[in-house]
Amino acid sequence: MGKYLFGDSGESLDPKFDALSSLLDAGTFARVEQLGVADGWRCLEVGGGGGSVANWLADVVAPSGHVTVTDIDITRLEERDNVTVLEHDVASNVLPGNAFDLVHARLVLFHLPQRDAVLRKLRDSLRPGGWLVLDEFDCLPLEVLSAAPDDAKLIMRVKNALLTLLEHAGAELAWGARIERALLDAGLHDVSGSREVREWQGGSAGCRLLAATARLVRARLPLTDDEFDRYLELMSLPETVVSSYAMCSAQGRR
């Protein structure tokens, strides 16, 4: 339990990071900007992935601010004058206390069985007045809105198989739905959040994300090669439309 589902594949994660960046970065940037992030802030980006959020933060807080970006795999992260890259497991390694004006994590705690303890660790790393921002999925809402009946059944088979794998690996599928309550329970103040469900058309960033994650666990999906190839084709066809996972965001202040 608790092993990151997408961490042991021989395939590159770059298509997944590209899709996530295209899908989520604009919303992440807008939410953080509303908190007043500016020159001089000290920021922690947990689970930096492809580095898009850390690089954006580094530009915003320059020249006197600093960003620490962590991940268990740092091969896609880049040191800069005001960016420190740290190979780090947030579940088991220590974080400095009272150190950051902003802590951000996107689609990280979702995967961790010890997510509530990790949330408290992130809270404790904030300076008084600092902000913790979480972006997470509630994975349960996704449904097929447009596809032939047999294709719709195939899409839902893949969804259900992937969610079963995630759950067995320790993910909480509806974690996004309770992040505001979790921030309140952790003693944070000025807590607010948002929840958004979109339509993902074949070829969009959302469907590219679904295809990329399916590729990463191909060997564990109960599909024939023909079924898997058809699923990837459906994720690229504009005639396919699914309702997205719910994209949930919340922030709270220490």
CSV table of N, CA and C in Angstrom, one decimal, residues 76-204:
chain,number,residue,atom,x,y,z
A,76,ARG,N,13.3,15.9,-14.0
A,76,ARG,CA,12.7,16.9,-14.9
A,76,ARG,C,12.7,18.3,-14.2
A,77,LEU,N,13.4,18.4,-13.1
A,77,LEU,CA,13.4,19.7,-12.4
A,77,LEU,C,14.8,20.3,-12.6
A,78,GLU,N,14.8,21.7,-12.6
A,78,GLU,CA,16.0,22.4,-13.0
A,78,GLU,C,16.3,23.4,-11.9
A,79,GLU,N,17.5,23.4,-11.4
A,79,GLU,CA,18.0,24.4,-10.5
A,79,GLU,C,18.1,25.8,-11.3
A,80,ARG,N,17.8,26.9,-10.6
A,80,ARG,CA,18.0,28.2,-11.1
A,80,ARG,C,18.6,29.1,-10.0
A,81,ASP,N,18.8,30.3,-10.3
A,81,ASP,CA,19.4,31.2,-9.3
A,81,ASP,C,18.6,31.2,-8.0
A,82,ASN,N,17.3,31.2,-8.2
A,82,ASN,CA,16.4,31.3,-7.0
A,82,ASN,C,15.5,30.0,-6.9
A,83,VAL,N,16.0,28.9,-7.4
A,83,VAL,CA,15.3,27.6,-7.2
A,83,VAL,C,16.2,26.6,-6.7
A,84,THR,N,15.8,25.9,-5.6
A,84,THR,CA,16.6,24.8,-5.1
A,84,THR,C,15.7,23.5,-5.3
A,85,VAL,N,16.3,22.5,-6.0
A,85,VAL,CA,15.7,21.3,-6.3
A,85,VAL,C,16.1,20.3,-5.2
A,86,LEU,N,15.1,19.6,-4.6
A,86,LEU,CA,15.4,18.7,-3.5
A,86,LEU,C,14.7,17.4,-3.7
A,87,GLU,N,15.5,16.3,-3.8
A,87,GLU,CA,15.0,15.0,-3.9
A,87,GLU,C,14.4,14.6,-2.5
A,88,HIS,N,13.1,14.4,-2.4
A,88,HIS,CA,12.5,14.4,-1.1
A,88,HIS,C,11.2,13.6,-1.2
A,89,ASP,N,11.0,12.8,-0.2
A,89,ASP,CA,9.7,12.0,0.0
A,89,ASP,C,8.9,12.7,1.1
A,90,VAL,N,7.9,13.4,0.8
A,90,VAL,CA,7.2,14.3,1.7
A,90,VAL,C,6.5,13.4,2.8
A,91,ALA,N,6.3,12.1,2.5
A,91,ALA,CA,5.6,11.3,3.5
A,91,ALA,C,6.6,10.9,4.6
A,92,SER,N,7.9,10.7,4.3
A,92,SER,CA,8.8,10.2,5.3
A,92,SER,C,10.0,11.1,5.7
A,93,ASN,N,10.2,12.1,4.9
A,93,ASN,CA,11.3,13.0,5.1
A,93,ASN,C,10.9,14.3,5.9
A,94,VAL,N,11.8,15.0,6.5
A,94,VAL,CA,11.5,16.1,7.3
A,94,VAL,C,11.5,17.4,6.4
A,95,LEU,N,10.6,18.3,6.8
A,95,LEU,CA,10.5,19.6,6.2
A,95,LEU,C,10.9,20.7,7.3
A,96,PRO,N,11.5,21.8,6.9
A,96,PRO,CA,11.8,22.8,7.9
A,96,PRO,C,10.5,23.5,8.4
A,97,GLY,N,10.5,23.9,9.6
A,97,GLY,CA,9.3,24.5,10.2
A,97,GLY,C,9.4,26.0,10.1
A,98,ASN,N,8.2,26.7,10.0
A,98,ASN,CA,8.1,28.1,9.9
A,98,ASN,C,9.0,28.7,8.9
A,99,ALA,N,9.0,28.2,7.7
A,99,ALA,CA,10.0,28.5,6.7
A,99,ALA,C,9.4,29.2,5.4
A,100,PHE,N,8.1,29.0,5.1
A,100,PHE,CA,7.6,29.4,3.8
A,100,PHE,C,6.4,30.3,3.9
A,101,ASP,N,6.3,31.2,2.9
A,101,ASP,CA,5.1,32.1,2.8
A,101,ASP,C,4.0,31.4,2.0
A,102,LEU,N,4.4,30.4,1.2
A,102,LEU,CA,3.5,29.7,0.3
A,102,LEU,C,4.0,28.2,0.2
A,103,VAL,N,3.1,27.3,0.4
A,103,VAL,CA,3.3,25.9,0.2
A,103,VAL,C,2.2,25.4,-0.8
A,104,HIS,N,2.6,24.8,-1.9
A,104,HIS,CA,1.7,24.3,-2.9
A,104,HIS,C,1.9,22.9,-3.2
A,105,ALA,N,0.9,22.1,-3.3
A,105,ALA,CA,1.0,20.7,-3.7
A,105,ALA,C,-0.2,20.4,-4.7
A,106,ARG,N,0.1,19.8,-5.8
A,106,ARG,CA,-0.9,19.4,-6.8
A,106,ARG,C,-0.9,17.9,-7.1
A,107,LEU,N,-2.0,17.3,-6.8
A,107,LEU,CA,-2.1,15.8,-7.1
A,107,LEU,C,-1.0,15.0,-6.4
A,108,VAL,N,-0.7,15.4,-5.2
A,108,VAL,CA,0.3,14.7,-4.4
A,108,VAL,C,-0.4,14.0,-3.2
A,109,LEU,N,-1.1,14.7,-2.4
A,109,LEU,CA,-1.7,14.0,-1.2
A,109,LEU,C,-2.7,13.0,-1.6
A,110,PHE,N,-3.4,13.2,-2.7
A,110,PHE,CA,-4.3,12.2,-3.2
A,110,PHE,C,-3.7,10.8,-3.2
A,111,HIS,N,-2.4,10.6,-3.5
A,111,HIS,CA,-1.8,9.3,-3.7
A,111,HIS,C,-1.4,8.7,-2.3
A,112,LEU,N,-1.3,9.5,-1.3
A,112,LEU,CA,-0.6,9.1,0.0
A,112,LEU,C,-1.6,8.6,1.0
A,113,PRO,N,-1.5,7.4,1.5
A,113,PRO,CA,-2.3,6.9,2.6
A,113,PRO,C,-2.2,7.8,3.8
A,114,GLN,N,-1.1,8.4,4.1
A,114,GLN,CA,-0.9,9.2,5.3
A,114,GLN,C,-1.1,10.7,4.9
A,115,ARG,N,-2.1,10.9,4.1
A,115,ARG,CA,-2.3,12.3,3.5
A,115,ARG,C,-2.6,13.3,4.6
A,116,ASP,N,-3.3,12.9,5.7
A,116,ASP,CA,-3.7,13.9,6.7
A,116,ASP,C,-2.5,14.3,7.5
A,117,ALA,N,-1.6,13.3,7.8
A,117,ALA,CA,-0.4,13.6,8.5
A,117,ALA,C,0.5,14.5,7.7
A,118,VAL,N,0.6,14.2,6.4
A,118,VAL,CA,1.4,15.0,5.5
A,118,VAL,C,0.9,16.5,5.4
A,119,LEU,N,-0.4,16.6,5.4
A,119,LEU,CA,-1.0,17.9,5.4
A,119,LEU,C,-0.6,18.7,6.6
A,120,ARG,N,-0.6,18.1,7.8
A,120,ARG,CA,-0.1,18.8,9.0
A,120,ARG,C,1.4,19.2,8.9
A,121,LYS,N,2.2,18.3,8.3
A,121,LYS,CA,3.6,18.6,8.1
A,121,LYS,C,3.7,19.8,7.2
A,122,LEU,N,2.9,19.9,6.1
A,122,LEU,CA,3.0,21.1,5.2
A,122,LEU,C,2.5,22.3,6.0
A,123,ARG,N,1.5,22.2,6.8
A,123,ARG,CA,1.0,23.3,7.6
A,123,ARG,C,2.2,23.9,8.5
A,124,ASP,N,2.9,22.9,9.1
A,124,ASP,CA,3.9,23.3,10.1
A,124,ASP,C,5.1,24.0,9.4
A,125,SER,N,5.2,23.8,8.1
A,125,SER,CA,6.3,24.4,7.3
A,125,SER,C,6.0,25.8,7.0
A,126,LEU,N,4.8,26.3,7.2
A,126,LEU,CA,4.4,27.6,6.9
A,126,LEU,C,4.9,28.6,7.9
A,127,ARG,N,5.3,29.8,7.5
A,127,ARG,CA,5.4,30.9,8.5
A,127,ARG,C,4.0,31.3,8.9
A,128,PRO,N,3.9,32.0,10.1
A,128,PRO,CA,2.6,32.6,10.5
A,128,PRO,C,2.2,33.5,9.4
A,129,GLY,N,0.9,33.3,9.0
A,129,GLY,CA,0.4,34.1,7.9
A,129,GLY,C,0.6,33.5,6.5
A,130,GLY,N,1.4,32.4,6.4
A,130,GLY,CA,1.6,31.8,5.1
A,130,GLY,C,0.4,31.0,4.7
A,131,TRP,N,0.4,30.7,3.4
A,131,TRP,CA,-0.7,30.0,2.7
A,131,TRP,C,-0.3,28.6,2.3
A,132,LEU,N,-1.3,27.7,2.5
A,132,LEU,CA,-1.2,26.3,1.9
A,132,LEU,C,-2.2,26.2,0.9
A,133,VAL,N,-1.8,25.8,-0.3
A,133,VAL,CA,-2.7,25.7,-1.5
A,133,VAL,C,-2.6,24.2,-2.0
A,134,LEU,N,-3.8,23.6,-2.1
A,134,LEU,CA,-3.9,22.2,-2.6
A,134,LEU,C,-4.7,22.2,-3.9
A,135,ASP,N,-4.3,21.5,-4.9
A,135,ASP,CA,-5.1,21.2,-6.1
A,135,ASP,C,-5.2,19.7,-6.2
A,136,GLU,N,-6.4,19.2,-6.2
A,136,GLU,CA,-6.6,17.7,-6.2
A,136,GLU,C,-7.8,17.3,-7.1
A,137,PHE,N,-7.8,16.1,-7.5
A,137,PHE,CA,-8.9,15.5,-8.2
A,137,PHE,C,-9.9,14.8,-7.3
A,138,ASP,N,-11.2,14.9,-7.5
A,138,ASP,CA,-12.2,14.0,-7.1
A,138,ASP,C,-12.5,13.1,-8.3
A,139,CYS,N,-12.0,11.9,-8.3
A,139,CYS,CA,-12.0,11.0,-9.5
A,139,CYS,C,-13.3,10.4,-9.8
A,140,LEU,N,-14.3,10.5,-9.0
A,140,LEU,CA,-15.5,9.7,-9.2
A,140,LEU,C,-16.5,10.2,-10.2
A,141,PRO,N,-16.6,11.6,-10.5
A,141,PRO,CA,-17.6,12.0,-11.4
A,141,PRO,C,-17.5,11.6,-12.9
A,142,LEU,N,-16.3,11.3,-13.4
A,142,LEU,CA,-16.1,11.2,-14.8
A,142,LEU,C,-17.1,10.2,-15.5
A,143,GLU,N,-17.8,10.7,-16.5
A,143,GLU,CA,-18.8,9.9,-17.2
A,143,GLU,C,-18.6,10.2,-18.7
A,144,VAL,N,-19.1,9.3,-19.5
A,144,VAL,CA,-19.0,9.5,-21.0
A,144,VAL,C,-20.3,10.2,-21.4
A,145,LEU,N,-20.0,11.3,-22.2
A,145,LEU,CA,-21.1,12.2,-22.7
A,145,LEU,C,-21.4,11.9,-24.1
A,146,SER,N,-20.4,11.5,-24.9
A,146,SER,CA,-20.6,11.3,-26.3
A,146,SER,C,-19.6,10.3,-26.8
A,147,ALA,N,-20.2,9.1,-27.2
A,147,ALA,CA,-19.5,8.0,-27.8
A,147,ALA,C,-20.5,6.9,-28.2
A,148,ALA,N,-20.1,6.1,-29.1
A,148,ALA,CA,-21.0,4.9,-29.4
A,148,ALA,C,-21.1,4.0,-28.2
A,149,PRO,N,-22.2,3.3,-28.0
A,149,PRO,CA,-22.4,2.5,-26.8
A,149,PRO,C,-21.3,1.6,-26.4
A,150,ASP,N,-20.8,0.9,-27.4
A,150,ASP,CA,-19.7,-0.1,-27.1
A,150,ASP,C,-18.4,0.7,-26.7
A,151,ASP,N,-18.2,1.8,-27.4
A,151,ASP,CA,-17.0,2.7,-27.0
A,151,ASP,C,-17.2,3.3,-25.6
A,152,ALA,N,-18.4,3.7,-25.3
A,152,ALA,CA,-18.6,4.3,-24.0
A,152,ALA,C,-18.4,3.2,-22.9
A,153,LYS,N,-18.8,2.0,-23.1
A,153,LYS,CA,-18.5,0.9,-22.2
A,153,LYS,C,-17.0,0.7,-22.0
A,154,LEU,N,-16.3,0.7,-23.1
A,154,LEU,CA,-14.8,0.6,-23.0
A,154,LEU,C,-14.2,1.7,-22.2
A,155,ILE,N,-14.6,2.9,-22.5
A,155,ILE,CA,-14.0,4.0,-21.7
A,155,ILE,C,-14.3,3.9,-20.2
A,156,MET,N,-15.5,3.4,-19.8
A,156,MET,CA,-15.8,3.3,-18.4
A,156,MET,C,-15.0,2.1,-17.8
A,157,ARG,N,-14.8,1.0,-18.6
A,157,ARG,CA,-14.0,-0.1,-18.1
A,157,ARG,C,-12.6,0.3,-17.8
A,158,VAL,N,-12.0,1.2,-18.7
A,158,VAL,CA,-10.7,1.6,-18.4
A,158,VAL,C,-10.7,2.5,-17.2
A,159,LYS,N,-11.6,3.4,-17.1
A,159,LYS,CA,-11.7,4.3,-15.9
A,159,LYS,C,-11.8,3.5,-14.6
A,160,ASN,N,-12.7,2.5,-14.6
A,160,ASN,CA,-12.9,1.7,-13.4
A,160,ASN,C,-11.7,0.9,-13.0
A,161,ALA,N,-11.0,0.4,-14.1
A,161,ALA,CA,-9.8,-0.4,-13.8
A,161,ALA,C,-8.7,0.5,-13.3
A,162,LEU,N,-8.5,1.7,-13.8
A,162,LEU,CA,-7.5,2.6,-13.3
A,162,LEU,C,-7.8,3.0,-11.9
A,163,LEU,N,-9.0,3.3,-11.6
A,163,LEU,CA,-9.4,3.8,-10.3
A,163,LEU,C,-9.2,2.7,-9.2
A,164,THR,N,-9.4,1.4,-9.7
A,164,THR,CA,-9.2,0.3,-8.8
A,164,THR,C,-7.7,0.2,-8.5
A,165,LEU,N,-6.9,0.3,-9.5
A,165,LEU,CA,-5.4,0.3,-9.3
A,165,LEU,C,-5.0,1.4,-8.3
A,166,LEU,N,-5.5,2.6,-8.5
A,166,LEU,CA,-5.1,3.8,-7.7
A,166,LEU,C,-5.5,3.5,-6.2
A,167,GLU,N,-6.7,3.0,-6.1
A,167,GLU,CA,-7.2,2.7,-4.7
A,167,GLU,C,-6.4,1.6,-4.0
A,168,HIS,N,-6.0,0.6,-4.7
A,168,HIS,CA,-5.1,-0.5,-4.2
A,168,HIS,C,-3.8,0.1,-3.8
A,169,ALA,N,-3.3,1.1,-4.5
A,169,ALA,CA,-2.0,1.7,-4.2
A,169,ALA,C,-2.1,2.8,-3.1
A,170,GLY,N,-3.3,3.0,-2.5
A,170,GLY,CA,-3.4,3.9,-1.4
A,170,GLY,C,-4.0,5.2,-1.7
A,171,ALA,N,-4.4,5.5,-2.9
A,171,ALA,CA,-5.1,6.8,-3.2
A,171,ALA,C,-6.5,6.8,-2.6
A,172,GLU,N,-6.9,8.1,-2.3
A,172,GLU,CA,-8.3,8.3,-1.9
A,172,GLU,C,-9.0,9.0,-3.0
A,173,LEU,N,-9.9,8.2,-3.7
A,173,LEU,CA,-10.4,8.7,-5.0
A,173,LEU,C,-11.2,10.0,-4.9
A,174,ALA,N,-11.9,10.2,-3.7
A,174,ALA,CA,-12.7,11.4,-3.5
A,174,ALA,C,-12.0,12.4,-2.7
A,175,TRP,N,-10.7,12.3,-2.5
A,175,TRP,CA,-9.9,13.2,-1.7
A,175,TRP,C,-10.2,14.7,-2.0
A,176,GLY,N,-10.3,15.0,-3.3
A,176,GLY,CA,-10.5,16.4,-3.6
A,176,GLY,C,-11.8,17.0,-3.0
A,177,ALA,N,-12.8,16.1,-2.8
A,177,ALA,CA,-14.1,16.6,-2.3
A,177,ALA,C,-14.0,17.0,-0.8
A,178,ARG,N,-12.9,16.6,-0.1
A,178,ARG,CA,-12.8,16.9,1.3
A,178,ARG,C,-11.6,17.8,1.7
A,179,ILE,N,-10.9,18.4,0.7
A,179,ILE,CA,-9.7,19.1,1.1
A,179,ILE,C,-10.0,20.4,1.9
A,180,GLU,N,-11.2,21.1,1.6
A,180,GLU,CA,-11.5,22.2,2.4
A,180,GLU,C,-11.7,21.8,3.9
A,181,ARG,N,-12.4,20.8,4.1
A,181,ARG,CA,-12.6,20.3,5.5
A,181,ARG,C,-11.3,19.9,6.1
A,182,ALA,N,-10.4,19.2,5.3
A,182,ALA,CA,-9.1,18.8,5.9
A,182,ALA,C,-8.3,20.0,6.3
A,183,LEU,N,-8.3,21.1,5.5
A,183,LEU,CA,-7.6,22.3,5.9
A,183,LEU,C,-8.1,22.9,7.2
A,184,LEU,N,-9.4,22.9,7.3
A,184,LEU,CA,-10.0,23.4,8.5
A,184,LEU,C,-9.7,22.5,9.7
A,185,ASP,N,-9.7,21.2,9.5
A,185,ASP,CA,-9.4,20.3,10.6
A,185,ASP,C,-7.9,20.4,11.0
A,186,ALA,N,-7.1,20.9,10.1
A,186,ALA,CA,-5.6,21.1,10.4
A,186,ALA,C,-5.4,22.5,11.1
A,187,GLY,N,-6.5,23.2,11.3
A,187,GLY,CA,-6.3,24.5,12.1
A,187,GLY,C,-6.0,25.7,11.2
A,188,LEU,N,-6.1,25.6,9.9
A,188,LEU,CA,-5.9,26.7,9.1
A,188,LEU,C,-7.1,27.7,9.0
A,189,HIS,N,-6.8,28.9,8.7
A,189,HIS,CA,-7.9,29.9,8.7
A,189,HIS,C,-8.1,30.5,7.3
A,190,ASP,N,-9.1,31.3,7.1
A,190,ASP,CA,-9.4,31.9,5.8
A,190,ASP,C,-9.5,30.8,4.7
A,191,VAL,N,-10.1,29.7,5.0
A,191,VAL,CA,-10.2,28.5,4.1
A,191,VAL,C,-11.3,28.8,3.1
A,192,SER,N,-10.9,28.6,1.8
A,192,SER,CA,-11.9,28.7,0.7
A,192,SER,C,-11.5,27.7,-0.4
A,193,GLY,N,-12.4,27.5,-1.3
A,193,GLY,CA,-12.0,26.5,-2.4
A,193,GLY,C,-13.0,26.6,-3.5
A,194,SER,N,-12.7,25.8,-4.5
A,194,SER,CA,-13.5,25.7,-5.7
A,194,SER,C,-13.6,24.3,-6.2
A,195,ARG,N,-14.6,24.0,-7.0
A,195,ARG,CA,-14.8,22.7,-7.6
A,195,ARG,C,-15.3,22.9,-9.0
A,196,GLU,N,-14.7,22.3,-10.0
A,196,GLU,CA,-15.0,22.5,-11.4
A,196,GLU,C,-15.1,21.1,-12.1
A,197,VAL,N,-16.1,20.9,-12.9
A,197,VAL,CA,-16.2,19.8,-13.8
A,197,VAL,C,-16.4,20.3,-15.2
A,198,ARG,N,-15.5,19.9,-16.1
A,198,ARG,CA,-15.5,20.3,-17.5
A,198,ARG,C,-15.9,19.2,-18.4
A,199,GLU,N,-16.1,19.6,-19.7
A,199,GLU,CA,-16.2,18.6,-20.7
A,199,GLU,C,-14.8,18.4,-21.4
A,200,TRP,N,-14.4,17.2,-21.4
A,200,TRP,CA,-13.1,16.9,-22.1
A,200,TRP,C,-13.4,16.2,-23.4
A,201,GLN,N,-13.0,16.8,-24.5
A,201,GLN,CA,-13.2,16.3,-25.8
A,201,GLN,C,-11.9,15.5,-26.3
A,202,GLY,N,-12.1,14.5,-27.1
A,202,GLY,CA,-11.0,13.8,-27.5
A,202,GLY,C,-9.9,14.7,-28.2
A,203,GLY,N,-8.7,14.5,-27.8
A,203,GLY,CA,-7.6,15.3,-28.3
A,203,GLY,C,-7.3,16.5,-27.3
A,204,SER,N,-8.1,16.8,-26.4
A,204,SER,CA,-7.9,17.8,-25.4
A,204,SER,C,-6.9,17.4,-24.4
